[in-house]
XYZ file of C-alpha atoms in Angstrom:
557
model
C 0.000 0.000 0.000
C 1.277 3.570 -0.761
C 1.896 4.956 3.113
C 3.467 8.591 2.221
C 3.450 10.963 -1.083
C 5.707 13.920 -1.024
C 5.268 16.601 -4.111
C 7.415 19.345 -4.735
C 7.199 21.749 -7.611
C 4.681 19.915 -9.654
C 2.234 22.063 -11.868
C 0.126 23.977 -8.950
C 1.289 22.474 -5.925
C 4.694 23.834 -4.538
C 5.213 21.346 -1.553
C 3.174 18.755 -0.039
C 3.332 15.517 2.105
C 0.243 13.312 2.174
C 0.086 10.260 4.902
C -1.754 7.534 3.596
C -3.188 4.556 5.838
C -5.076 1.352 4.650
C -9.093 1.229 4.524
C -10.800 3.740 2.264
C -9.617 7.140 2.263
C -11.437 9.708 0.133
C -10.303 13.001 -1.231
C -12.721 16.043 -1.203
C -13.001 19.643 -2.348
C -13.579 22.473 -4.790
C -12.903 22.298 -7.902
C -9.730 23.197 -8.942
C -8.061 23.144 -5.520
C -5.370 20.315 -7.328
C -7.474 16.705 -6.292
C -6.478 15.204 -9.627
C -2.765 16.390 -9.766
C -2.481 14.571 -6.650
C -3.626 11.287 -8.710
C -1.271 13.005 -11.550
C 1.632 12.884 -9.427
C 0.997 9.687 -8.788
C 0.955 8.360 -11.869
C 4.499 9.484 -12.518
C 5.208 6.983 -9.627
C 3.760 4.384 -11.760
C 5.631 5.061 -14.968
C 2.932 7.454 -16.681
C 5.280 9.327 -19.085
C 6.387 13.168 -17.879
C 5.722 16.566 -19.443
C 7.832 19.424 -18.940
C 4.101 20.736 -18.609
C 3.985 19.294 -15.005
C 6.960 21.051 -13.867
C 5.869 24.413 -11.592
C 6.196 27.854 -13.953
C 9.861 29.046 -12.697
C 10.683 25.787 -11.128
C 14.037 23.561 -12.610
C 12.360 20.115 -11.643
C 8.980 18.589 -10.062
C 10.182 15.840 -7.780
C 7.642 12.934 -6.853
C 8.186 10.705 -3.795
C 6.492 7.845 -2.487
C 6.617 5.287 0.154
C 4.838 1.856 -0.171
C 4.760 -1.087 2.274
C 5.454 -4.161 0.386
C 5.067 -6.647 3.177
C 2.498 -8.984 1.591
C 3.274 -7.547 -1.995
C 4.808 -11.095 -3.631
C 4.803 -10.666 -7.067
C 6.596 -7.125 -6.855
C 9.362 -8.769 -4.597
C 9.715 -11.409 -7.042
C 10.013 -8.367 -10.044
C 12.336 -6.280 -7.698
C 14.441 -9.186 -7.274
C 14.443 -10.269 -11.081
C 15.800 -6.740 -11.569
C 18.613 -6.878 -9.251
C 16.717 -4.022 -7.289
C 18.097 -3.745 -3.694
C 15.134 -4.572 -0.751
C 16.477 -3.598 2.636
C 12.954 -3.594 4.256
C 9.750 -4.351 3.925
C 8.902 -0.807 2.532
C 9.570 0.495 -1.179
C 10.657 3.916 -2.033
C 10.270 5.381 -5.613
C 11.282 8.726 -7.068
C 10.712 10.421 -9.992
C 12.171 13.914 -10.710
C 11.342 15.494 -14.023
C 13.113 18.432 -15.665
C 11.921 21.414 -17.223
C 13.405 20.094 -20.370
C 11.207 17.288 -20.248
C 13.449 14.642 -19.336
C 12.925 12.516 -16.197
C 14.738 10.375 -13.595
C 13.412 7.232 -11.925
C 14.996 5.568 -8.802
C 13.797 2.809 -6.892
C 15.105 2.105 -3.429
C 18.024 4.904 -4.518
C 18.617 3.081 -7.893
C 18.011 4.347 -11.030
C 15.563 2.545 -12.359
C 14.192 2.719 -16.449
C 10.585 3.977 -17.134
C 9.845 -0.022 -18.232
C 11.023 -1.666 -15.360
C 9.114 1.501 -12.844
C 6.272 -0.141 -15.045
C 7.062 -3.634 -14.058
C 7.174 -2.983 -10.850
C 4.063 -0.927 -9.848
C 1.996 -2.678 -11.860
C 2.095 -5.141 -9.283
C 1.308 -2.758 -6.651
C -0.611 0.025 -8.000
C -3.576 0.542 -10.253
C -5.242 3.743 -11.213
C -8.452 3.907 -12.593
C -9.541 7.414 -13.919
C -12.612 8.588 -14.919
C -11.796 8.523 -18.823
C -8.719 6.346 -19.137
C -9.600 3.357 -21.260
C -9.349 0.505 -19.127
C -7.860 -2.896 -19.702
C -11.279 -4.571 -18.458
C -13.220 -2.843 -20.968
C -10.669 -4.299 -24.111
C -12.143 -7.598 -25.618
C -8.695 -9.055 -26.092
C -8.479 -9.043 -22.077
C -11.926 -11.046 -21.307
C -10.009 -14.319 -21.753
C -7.451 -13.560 -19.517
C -9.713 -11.820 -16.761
C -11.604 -15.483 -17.029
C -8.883 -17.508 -17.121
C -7.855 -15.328 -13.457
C -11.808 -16.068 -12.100
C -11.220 -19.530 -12.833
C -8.111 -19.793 -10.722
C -6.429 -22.877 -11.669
C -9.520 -24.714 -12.773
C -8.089 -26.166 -15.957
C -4.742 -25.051 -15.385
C -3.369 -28.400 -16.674
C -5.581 -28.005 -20.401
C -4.383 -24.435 -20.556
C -0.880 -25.514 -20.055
C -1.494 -28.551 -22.782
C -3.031 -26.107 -24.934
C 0.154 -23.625 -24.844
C 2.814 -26.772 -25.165
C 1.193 -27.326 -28.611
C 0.301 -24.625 -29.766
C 4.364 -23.237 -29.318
C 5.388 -26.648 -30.604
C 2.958 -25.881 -33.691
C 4.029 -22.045 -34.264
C 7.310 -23.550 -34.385
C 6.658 -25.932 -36.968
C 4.781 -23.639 -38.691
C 7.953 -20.681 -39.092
C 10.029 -23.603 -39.769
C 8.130 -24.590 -42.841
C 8.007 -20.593 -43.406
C 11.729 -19.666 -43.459
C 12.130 -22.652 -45.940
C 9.588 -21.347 -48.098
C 10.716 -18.059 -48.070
C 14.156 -18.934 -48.961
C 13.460 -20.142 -52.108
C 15.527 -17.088 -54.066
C 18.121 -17.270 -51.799
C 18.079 -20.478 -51.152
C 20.907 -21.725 -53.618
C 23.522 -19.113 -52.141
C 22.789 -19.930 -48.770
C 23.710 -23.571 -49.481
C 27.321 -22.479 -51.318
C 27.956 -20.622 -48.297
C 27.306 -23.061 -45.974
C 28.838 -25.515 -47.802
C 32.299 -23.570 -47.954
C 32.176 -22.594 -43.937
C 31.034 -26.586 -43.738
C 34.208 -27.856 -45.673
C 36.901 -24.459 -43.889
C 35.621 -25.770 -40.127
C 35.766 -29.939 -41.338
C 39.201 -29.181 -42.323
C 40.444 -27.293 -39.615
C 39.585 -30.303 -37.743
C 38.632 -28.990 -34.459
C 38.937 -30.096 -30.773
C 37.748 -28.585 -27.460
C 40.588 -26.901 -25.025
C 43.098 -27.349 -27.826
C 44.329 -23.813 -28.098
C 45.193 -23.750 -24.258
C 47.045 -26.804 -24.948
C 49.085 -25.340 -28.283
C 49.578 -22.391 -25.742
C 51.080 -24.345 -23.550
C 53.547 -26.440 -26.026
C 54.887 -23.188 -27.690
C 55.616 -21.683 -24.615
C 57.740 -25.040 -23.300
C 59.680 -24.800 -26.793
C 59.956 -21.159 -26.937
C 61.804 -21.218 -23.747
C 63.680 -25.088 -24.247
C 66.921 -24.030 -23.336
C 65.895 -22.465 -19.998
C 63.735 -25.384 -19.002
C 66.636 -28.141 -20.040
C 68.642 -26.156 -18.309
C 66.788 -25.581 -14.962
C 66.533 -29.521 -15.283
C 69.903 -30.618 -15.214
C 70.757 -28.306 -12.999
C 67.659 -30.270 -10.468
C 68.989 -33.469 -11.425
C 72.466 -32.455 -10.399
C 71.428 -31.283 -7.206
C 70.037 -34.938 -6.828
C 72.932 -36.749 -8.204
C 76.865 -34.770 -7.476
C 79.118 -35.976 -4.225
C 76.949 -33.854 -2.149
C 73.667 -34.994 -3.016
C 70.031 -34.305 -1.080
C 69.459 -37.893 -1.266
C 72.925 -39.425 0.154
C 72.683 -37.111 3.056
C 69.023 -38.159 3.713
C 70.004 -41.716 3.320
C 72.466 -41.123 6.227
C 69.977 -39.551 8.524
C 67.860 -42.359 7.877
C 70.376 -44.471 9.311
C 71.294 -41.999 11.749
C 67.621 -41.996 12.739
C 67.598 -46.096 13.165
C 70.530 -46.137 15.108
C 68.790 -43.173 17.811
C 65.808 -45.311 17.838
C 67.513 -48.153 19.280
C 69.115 -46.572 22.461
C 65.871 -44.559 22.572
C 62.800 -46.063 21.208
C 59.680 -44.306 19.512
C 61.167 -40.703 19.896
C 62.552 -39.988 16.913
C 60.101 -42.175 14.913
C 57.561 -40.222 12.760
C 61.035 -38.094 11.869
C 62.479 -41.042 10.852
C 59.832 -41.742 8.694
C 59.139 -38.403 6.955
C 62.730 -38.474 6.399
C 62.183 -41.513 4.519
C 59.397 -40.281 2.567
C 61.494 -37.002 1.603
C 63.942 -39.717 0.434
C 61.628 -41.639 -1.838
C 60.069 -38.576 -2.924
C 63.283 -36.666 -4.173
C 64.460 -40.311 -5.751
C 61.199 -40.655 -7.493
C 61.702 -36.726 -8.819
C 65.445 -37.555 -10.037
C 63.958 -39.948 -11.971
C 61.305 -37.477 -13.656
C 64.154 -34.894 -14.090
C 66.027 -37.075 -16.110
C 63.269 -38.279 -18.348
C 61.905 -35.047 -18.759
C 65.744 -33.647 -19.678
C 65.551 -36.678 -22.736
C 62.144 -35.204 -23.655
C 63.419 -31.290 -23.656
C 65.278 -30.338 -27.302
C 64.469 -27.404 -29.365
C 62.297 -28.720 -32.450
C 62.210 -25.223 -34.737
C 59.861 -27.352 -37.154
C 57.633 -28.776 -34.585
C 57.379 -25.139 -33.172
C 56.277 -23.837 -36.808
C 53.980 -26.407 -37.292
C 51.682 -25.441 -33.839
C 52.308 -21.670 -34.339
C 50.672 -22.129 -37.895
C 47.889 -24.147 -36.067
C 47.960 -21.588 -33.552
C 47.615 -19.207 -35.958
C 44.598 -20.624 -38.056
C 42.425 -21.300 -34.884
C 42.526 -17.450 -34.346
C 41.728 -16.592 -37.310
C 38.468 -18.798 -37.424
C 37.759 -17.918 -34.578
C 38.210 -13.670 -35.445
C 35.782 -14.696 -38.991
C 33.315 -16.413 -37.172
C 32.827 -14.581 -33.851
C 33.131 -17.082 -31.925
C 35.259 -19.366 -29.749
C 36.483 -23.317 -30.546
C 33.787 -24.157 -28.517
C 30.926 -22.573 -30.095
C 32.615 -23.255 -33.366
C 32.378 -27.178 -32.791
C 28.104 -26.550 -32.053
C 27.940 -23.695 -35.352
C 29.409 -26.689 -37.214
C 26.697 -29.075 -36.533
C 23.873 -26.750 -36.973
C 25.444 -25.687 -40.442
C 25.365 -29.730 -40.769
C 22.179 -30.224 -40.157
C 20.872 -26.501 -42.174
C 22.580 -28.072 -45.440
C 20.941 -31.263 -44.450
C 17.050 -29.630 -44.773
C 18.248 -27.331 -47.498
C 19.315 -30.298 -50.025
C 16.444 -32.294 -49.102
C 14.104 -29.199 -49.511
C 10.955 -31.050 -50.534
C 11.457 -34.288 -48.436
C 11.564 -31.264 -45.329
C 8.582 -28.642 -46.105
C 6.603 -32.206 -47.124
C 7.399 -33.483 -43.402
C 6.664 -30.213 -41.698
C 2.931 -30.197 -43.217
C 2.154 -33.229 -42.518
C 3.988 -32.765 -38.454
C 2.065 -29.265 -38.794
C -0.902 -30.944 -39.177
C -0.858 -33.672 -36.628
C 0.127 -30.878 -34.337
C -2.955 -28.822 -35.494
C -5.576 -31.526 -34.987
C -4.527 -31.858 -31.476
C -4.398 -28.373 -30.904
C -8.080 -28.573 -31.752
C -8.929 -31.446 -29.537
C -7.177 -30.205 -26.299
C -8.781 -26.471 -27.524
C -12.080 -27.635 -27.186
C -11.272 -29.773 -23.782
C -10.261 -25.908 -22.659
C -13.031 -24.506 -23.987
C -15.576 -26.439 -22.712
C -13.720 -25.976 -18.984
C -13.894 -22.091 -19.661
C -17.593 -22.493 -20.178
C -18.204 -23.876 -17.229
C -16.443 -20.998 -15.504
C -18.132 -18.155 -17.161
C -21.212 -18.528 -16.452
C -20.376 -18.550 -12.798
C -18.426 -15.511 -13.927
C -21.611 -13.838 -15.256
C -23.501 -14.798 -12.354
C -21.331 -13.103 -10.030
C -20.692 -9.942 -12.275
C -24.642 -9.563 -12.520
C -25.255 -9.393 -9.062
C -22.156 -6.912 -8.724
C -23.696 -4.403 -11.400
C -27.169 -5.076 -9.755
C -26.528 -4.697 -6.570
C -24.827 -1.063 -7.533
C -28.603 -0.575 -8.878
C -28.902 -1.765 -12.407
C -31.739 -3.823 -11.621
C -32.291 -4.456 -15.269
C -28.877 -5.029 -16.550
C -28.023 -8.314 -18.201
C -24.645 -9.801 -18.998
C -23.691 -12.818 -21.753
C -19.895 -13.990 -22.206
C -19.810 -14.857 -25.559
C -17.506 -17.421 -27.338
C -17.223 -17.058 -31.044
C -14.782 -19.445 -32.666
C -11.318 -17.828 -34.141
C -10.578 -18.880 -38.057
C -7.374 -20.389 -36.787
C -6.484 -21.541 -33.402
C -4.644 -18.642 -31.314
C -2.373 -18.597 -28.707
C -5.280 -17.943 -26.171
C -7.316 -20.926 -27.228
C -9.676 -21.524 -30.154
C -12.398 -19.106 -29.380
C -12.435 -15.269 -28.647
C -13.898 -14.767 -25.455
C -16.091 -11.132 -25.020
C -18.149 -9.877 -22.215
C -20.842 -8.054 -23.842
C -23.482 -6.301 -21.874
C -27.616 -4.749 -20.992
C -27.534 -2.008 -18.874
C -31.832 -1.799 -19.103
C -34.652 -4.144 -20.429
C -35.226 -4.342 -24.012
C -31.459 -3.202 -24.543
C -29.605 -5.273 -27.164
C -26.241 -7.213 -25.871
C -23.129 -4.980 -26.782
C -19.352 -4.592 -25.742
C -18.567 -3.271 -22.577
C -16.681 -0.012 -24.047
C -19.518 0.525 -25.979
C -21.715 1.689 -23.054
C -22.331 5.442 -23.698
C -23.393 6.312 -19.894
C -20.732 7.862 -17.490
C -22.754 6.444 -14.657
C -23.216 3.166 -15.667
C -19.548 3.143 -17.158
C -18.877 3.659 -13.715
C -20.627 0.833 -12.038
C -19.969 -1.679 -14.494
C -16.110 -1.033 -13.929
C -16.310 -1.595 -10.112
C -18.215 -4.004 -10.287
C -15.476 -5.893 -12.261
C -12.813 -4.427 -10.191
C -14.500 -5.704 -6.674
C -14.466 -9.421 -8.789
C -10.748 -9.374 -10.072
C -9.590 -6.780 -7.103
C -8.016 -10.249 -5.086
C -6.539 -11.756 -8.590
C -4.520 -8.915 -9.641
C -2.177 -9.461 -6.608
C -2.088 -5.600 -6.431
C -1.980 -3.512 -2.911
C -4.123 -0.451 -3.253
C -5.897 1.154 -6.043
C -6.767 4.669 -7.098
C -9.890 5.506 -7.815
C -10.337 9.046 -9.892
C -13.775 10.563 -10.181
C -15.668 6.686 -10.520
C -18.563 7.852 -8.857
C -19.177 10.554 -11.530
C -22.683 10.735 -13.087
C -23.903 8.729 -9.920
C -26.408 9.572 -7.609
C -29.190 8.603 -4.799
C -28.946 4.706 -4.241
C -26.626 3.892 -7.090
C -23.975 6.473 -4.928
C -25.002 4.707 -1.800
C -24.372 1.108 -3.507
C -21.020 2.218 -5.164
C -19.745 3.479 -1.219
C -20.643 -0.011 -0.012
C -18.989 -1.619 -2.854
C -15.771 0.647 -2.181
C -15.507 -0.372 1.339
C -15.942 -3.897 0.409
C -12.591 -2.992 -1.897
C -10.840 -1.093 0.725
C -11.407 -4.896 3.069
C -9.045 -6.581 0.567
C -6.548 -3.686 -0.592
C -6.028 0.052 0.132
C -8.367 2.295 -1.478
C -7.844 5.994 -2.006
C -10.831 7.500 -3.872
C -11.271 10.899 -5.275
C -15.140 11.942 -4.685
C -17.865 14.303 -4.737
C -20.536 11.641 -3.250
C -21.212 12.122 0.018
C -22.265 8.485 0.258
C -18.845 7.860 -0.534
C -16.712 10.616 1.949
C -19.023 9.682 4.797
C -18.386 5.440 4.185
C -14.654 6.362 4.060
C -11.859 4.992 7.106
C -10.221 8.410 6.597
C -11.191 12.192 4.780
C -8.428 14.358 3.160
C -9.505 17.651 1.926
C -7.964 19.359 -0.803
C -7.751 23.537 -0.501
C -5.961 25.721 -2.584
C -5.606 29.688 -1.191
C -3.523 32.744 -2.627
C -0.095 33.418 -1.308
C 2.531 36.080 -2.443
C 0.458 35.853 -5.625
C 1.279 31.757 -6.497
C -1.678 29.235 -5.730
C -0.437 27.084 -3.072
C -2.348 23.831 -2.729
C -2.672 22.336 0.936
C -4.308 19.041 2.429
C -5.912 18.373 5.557
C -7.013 15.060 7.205
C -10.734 16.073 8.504
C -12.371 14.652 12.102
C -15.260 15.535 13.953
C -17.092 18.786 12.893
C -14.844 19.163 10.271
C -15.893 16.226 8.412
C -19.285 17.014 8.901
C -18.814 20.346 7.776
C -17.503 19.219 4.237
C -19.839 15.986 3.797
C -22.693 18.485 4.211
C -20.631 20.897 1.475
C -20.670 18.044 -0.330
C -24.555 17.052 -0.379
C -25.764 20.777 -0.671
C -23.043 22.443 -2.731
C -21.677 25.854 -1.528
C -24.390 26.707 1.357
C -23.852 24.470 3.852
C -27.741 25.368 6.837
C -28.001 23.118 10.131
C -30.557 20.759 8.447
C -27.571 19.595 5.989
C -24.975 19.185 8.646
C -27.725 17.126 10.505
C -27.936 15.020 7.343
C -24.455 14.969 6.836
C -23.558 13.840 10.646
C -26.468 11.130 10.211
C -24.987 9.941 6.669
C -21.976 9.889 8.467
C -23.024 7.806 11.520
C -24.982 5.405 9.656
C -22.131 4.539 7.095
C -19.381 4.281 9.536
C -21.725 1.217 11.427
């Protein structure tokens, strides 16, 4: 949940700092006084892109800050740590300064973050619904995925089948594709694969051999050193003063001790014995290593050239011995399909088509699982949208098969929609009413609100066009939200300010001739004072701060 905003410089509002706390918390006041740059400012925190136009006239930079407690927030730890972004607690801070150039800076947790991964991020924890933004529940091309969500693991194991063929079969199918499309090119592709086929064959390659040609030049390159460092080891094993002879006298030295005094001298008597063995063993490396050592000028062309021609491969190709050895069998196996062109397109029809019919059958297993589902998904969004007092309002989820199977199954999923009796069924962004716009949407959101795995939400203006019992409905249905996730709601129902766990107002007021925007948390009086602004518009008599303190009362039990 977002605990803290801070706002500095951005379009009216100089400074500000705005405690949040869980529950529902509405914001309330006149127009104008800055209610939606609030929301504004908070969409920069969620990756909205910046205008210089936000930046305060004669201010360098707006600077955005906000604090959000990411305690039970999973799948944004799980993004935070697939981006290598730093969590020291179980709070999340993200900042977003933009110029008056019109460039911007994100950090996250004191990194600097890109606009896409800010994105990734809050989407797991955020989710602002204005009043006109065109929502992702509206968009056909989402219904299947919003039902696959309701269904929550249902037929997990037929959408899973489903996907494993149908990847299998788009692979198939740009197989059969590329070779198709090659057919121009085809002819030089095979010459050229053929030549780098026949270079690498020759070349004859081996894995780890140029650290082993490293290591043979360097022993002939420097020959006369080594030979020379070994005689001069076997000497020191073999002259009149040799390591060896004086060990072997110790050893006897050592025998002689142990007699007169037993067991003292006995695990240095036999160390000294092993040194013995050990150095005896090594004289007898030295000297067949000495036979070995000679400077060979032709053997020491022959791996330079070798040396040489395994760099330059390597330098043409891009690539190391290693990945030159695999490139070799997949140029193997490309002039293998290529030269038996027809045999290969005529195989990947016929697997194509195998793979096609039993994309069908496990496509209709999903589909009739998805059935089953929606209509308990209908059920539930029809009482939603009636309950918020469209009494008449009908809902179908229609299937309607796709000319080819798609990734998302075999038939297009769309909820299409009533609002009143006698109404044709149409698409949900179709539906020309504000009001019932606005019910229809939170309605949805109060079904997929525990789904989207998301930690508050933002409501902007919802409630507009809504009034009497449909406002009192669309409080109850907030507070319901604000059960499962933080809800901050801007408002001018009083249904809704009076249901709410806490009241910010919004005031704006002159000073040294700049509009400085200011919010207050409201209690008591207060709150009665501006619920009762709020159901009778600018004159505010006793009888509406009666109603107001009753509204208030009644929604709070």
């Amino acid at each position: 949940m977002l605990q803290s905003l801070s706002i500095k410089q951005f379009a009216i509002i100089e400074e500000l700092d705005i405690q949040f706390s869980d529950g529902l918390t509405v914001l309330s006041g006149e127009t104008g006084a800055g209610k939606s740059i609030i929301i504004d400012s908070i969409g920069q925190l969620i990756g909205i892109r910046a205008s210089s136009d936000f930046v305060r006239h004669g201010a360098k930079k707006a600077i955005i800050e906000g604090i959000f407690d990411i305690d039970n927030a999973k799948e944004a730890i799980e993004v935070l740590k697939a981006l290598n972004i730093d969590i020291n607690e179980d709070f999340l801070i993200v900042k977003r300064e933009i110029f008056s150039s019109g460039k911007s800076i994100c950090r996250i947790n004191n990194q600097t973050a890109t606009l896409h991964d800010l994105r990734r991020v809050m989407q797991e924890l955020l989710d602002i619904h204005g009043q006109h933004e065109t929502q992702s529940l509206l968009k056909q091309k989402y219904h299947i995925e919003l039902l696959d969500r309701y269904a929550d693991g249902q037929y997990q194991e037929h959408l899973d089948q489903y996907h494993n063929i149908y990847e299998k079969h788009q692979k198939k199918i740009n197989e059969l594709n590329e070779l198709e499309s090659a057919d121009q090119a085809l002819l030089q592709r095979l010459d050229l694969l053929k030549f780098q086929s026949d270079e690498l064959k020759e070349a004859q390659l081996k894995e780890d051999e140029v650290e082993q040609l490293e290591v043979d030049i360097k022993r002939i390159q420097n020959s006369e050193n080594l030979s020379n460092a070994l005689n001069a080891a076997y000497v020191t094993l073999t002259d009149d003063h040799a390591i060896t002879d004086r060990l072997h006298e110790l050893s006897s030295q050592l025998q002689t001790i142990d007699t007169i005094v037993p067991k003292k001298f006995k695990q240095l008597q036999e160390e000294v014995d092993q040194f013995y063995y050990l150095l005896e063993d090594a004289k007898h490396q030295f000297y067949e290593e000495i036979n070995l050592t000679e400077f060979d000028e032709n053997y020491l062309n022959e791996l330079e050239s070798r040396m040489n021609l395994l760099t330059n491969l390597k330098r043409k190709y891009g690539k190391n011995i290693s990945e030159l050895i695999d490139y070799q069998s997949k140029i193997e196996e490309e002039i293998n399909k290529i030269e038996n062109y027809e045999e290969s397109t005529s195989n990947l029809k016929e697997e194509i088509e195998a793979l096609e019919k039993l994309l069908l059958e496990e496509g209709h297993k999903l589909s009739k699982e998805r059935r089953k589902v929606a209509q308990k998904l209908r059920d539930h969004i029809v009482n939603e949208i009636q309950y918020l007092q469209m009494k008449d309002a009908n809902l179908e989820i229609s299937f309607k098969p796709y000319d080819t199977p798609q990734k998302d199954g075999i038939e297009r999923v769309e909820f299409l929609i009533s609002p009143n009796k006698g109404e044709p069924l149409k698409s949900l962004n179709k539906i020309a009413s504000g009001g019932e716009l606005s019910r229809i949407m939170l309605a949805l959101k109060s079904i997929f609100v525990r789904s989207r795995g998301q930690t508050a939400i933002l409501f902007d203006e919802v409630d507009s066009g809504v009034s009497g019992q449909a406002a009192q409905k669309m409080a109850e249905k907030m507070k319901q939200i604000a059960n499962v996730i933080q809800v901050i709601c801007i408002s001018h129902l009083p249904q809704v300010a009076s249901m709410s766990n806490h009241h910010l107002y919004i005031s704006k007021q002159q000073l040294n001739d700049r509009t400085v925007t200011s919010v207050k948390e409201l209690y008591g009086d207060e709150r009665v004072e501006e619920v009762a602004r709020m159901i009778s518009g600018a004159k505010v008599t006793e009888l509406t701060k009666q109603s107001a303190k009753e509204m208030i009362e009644q929604n709070q039990r």
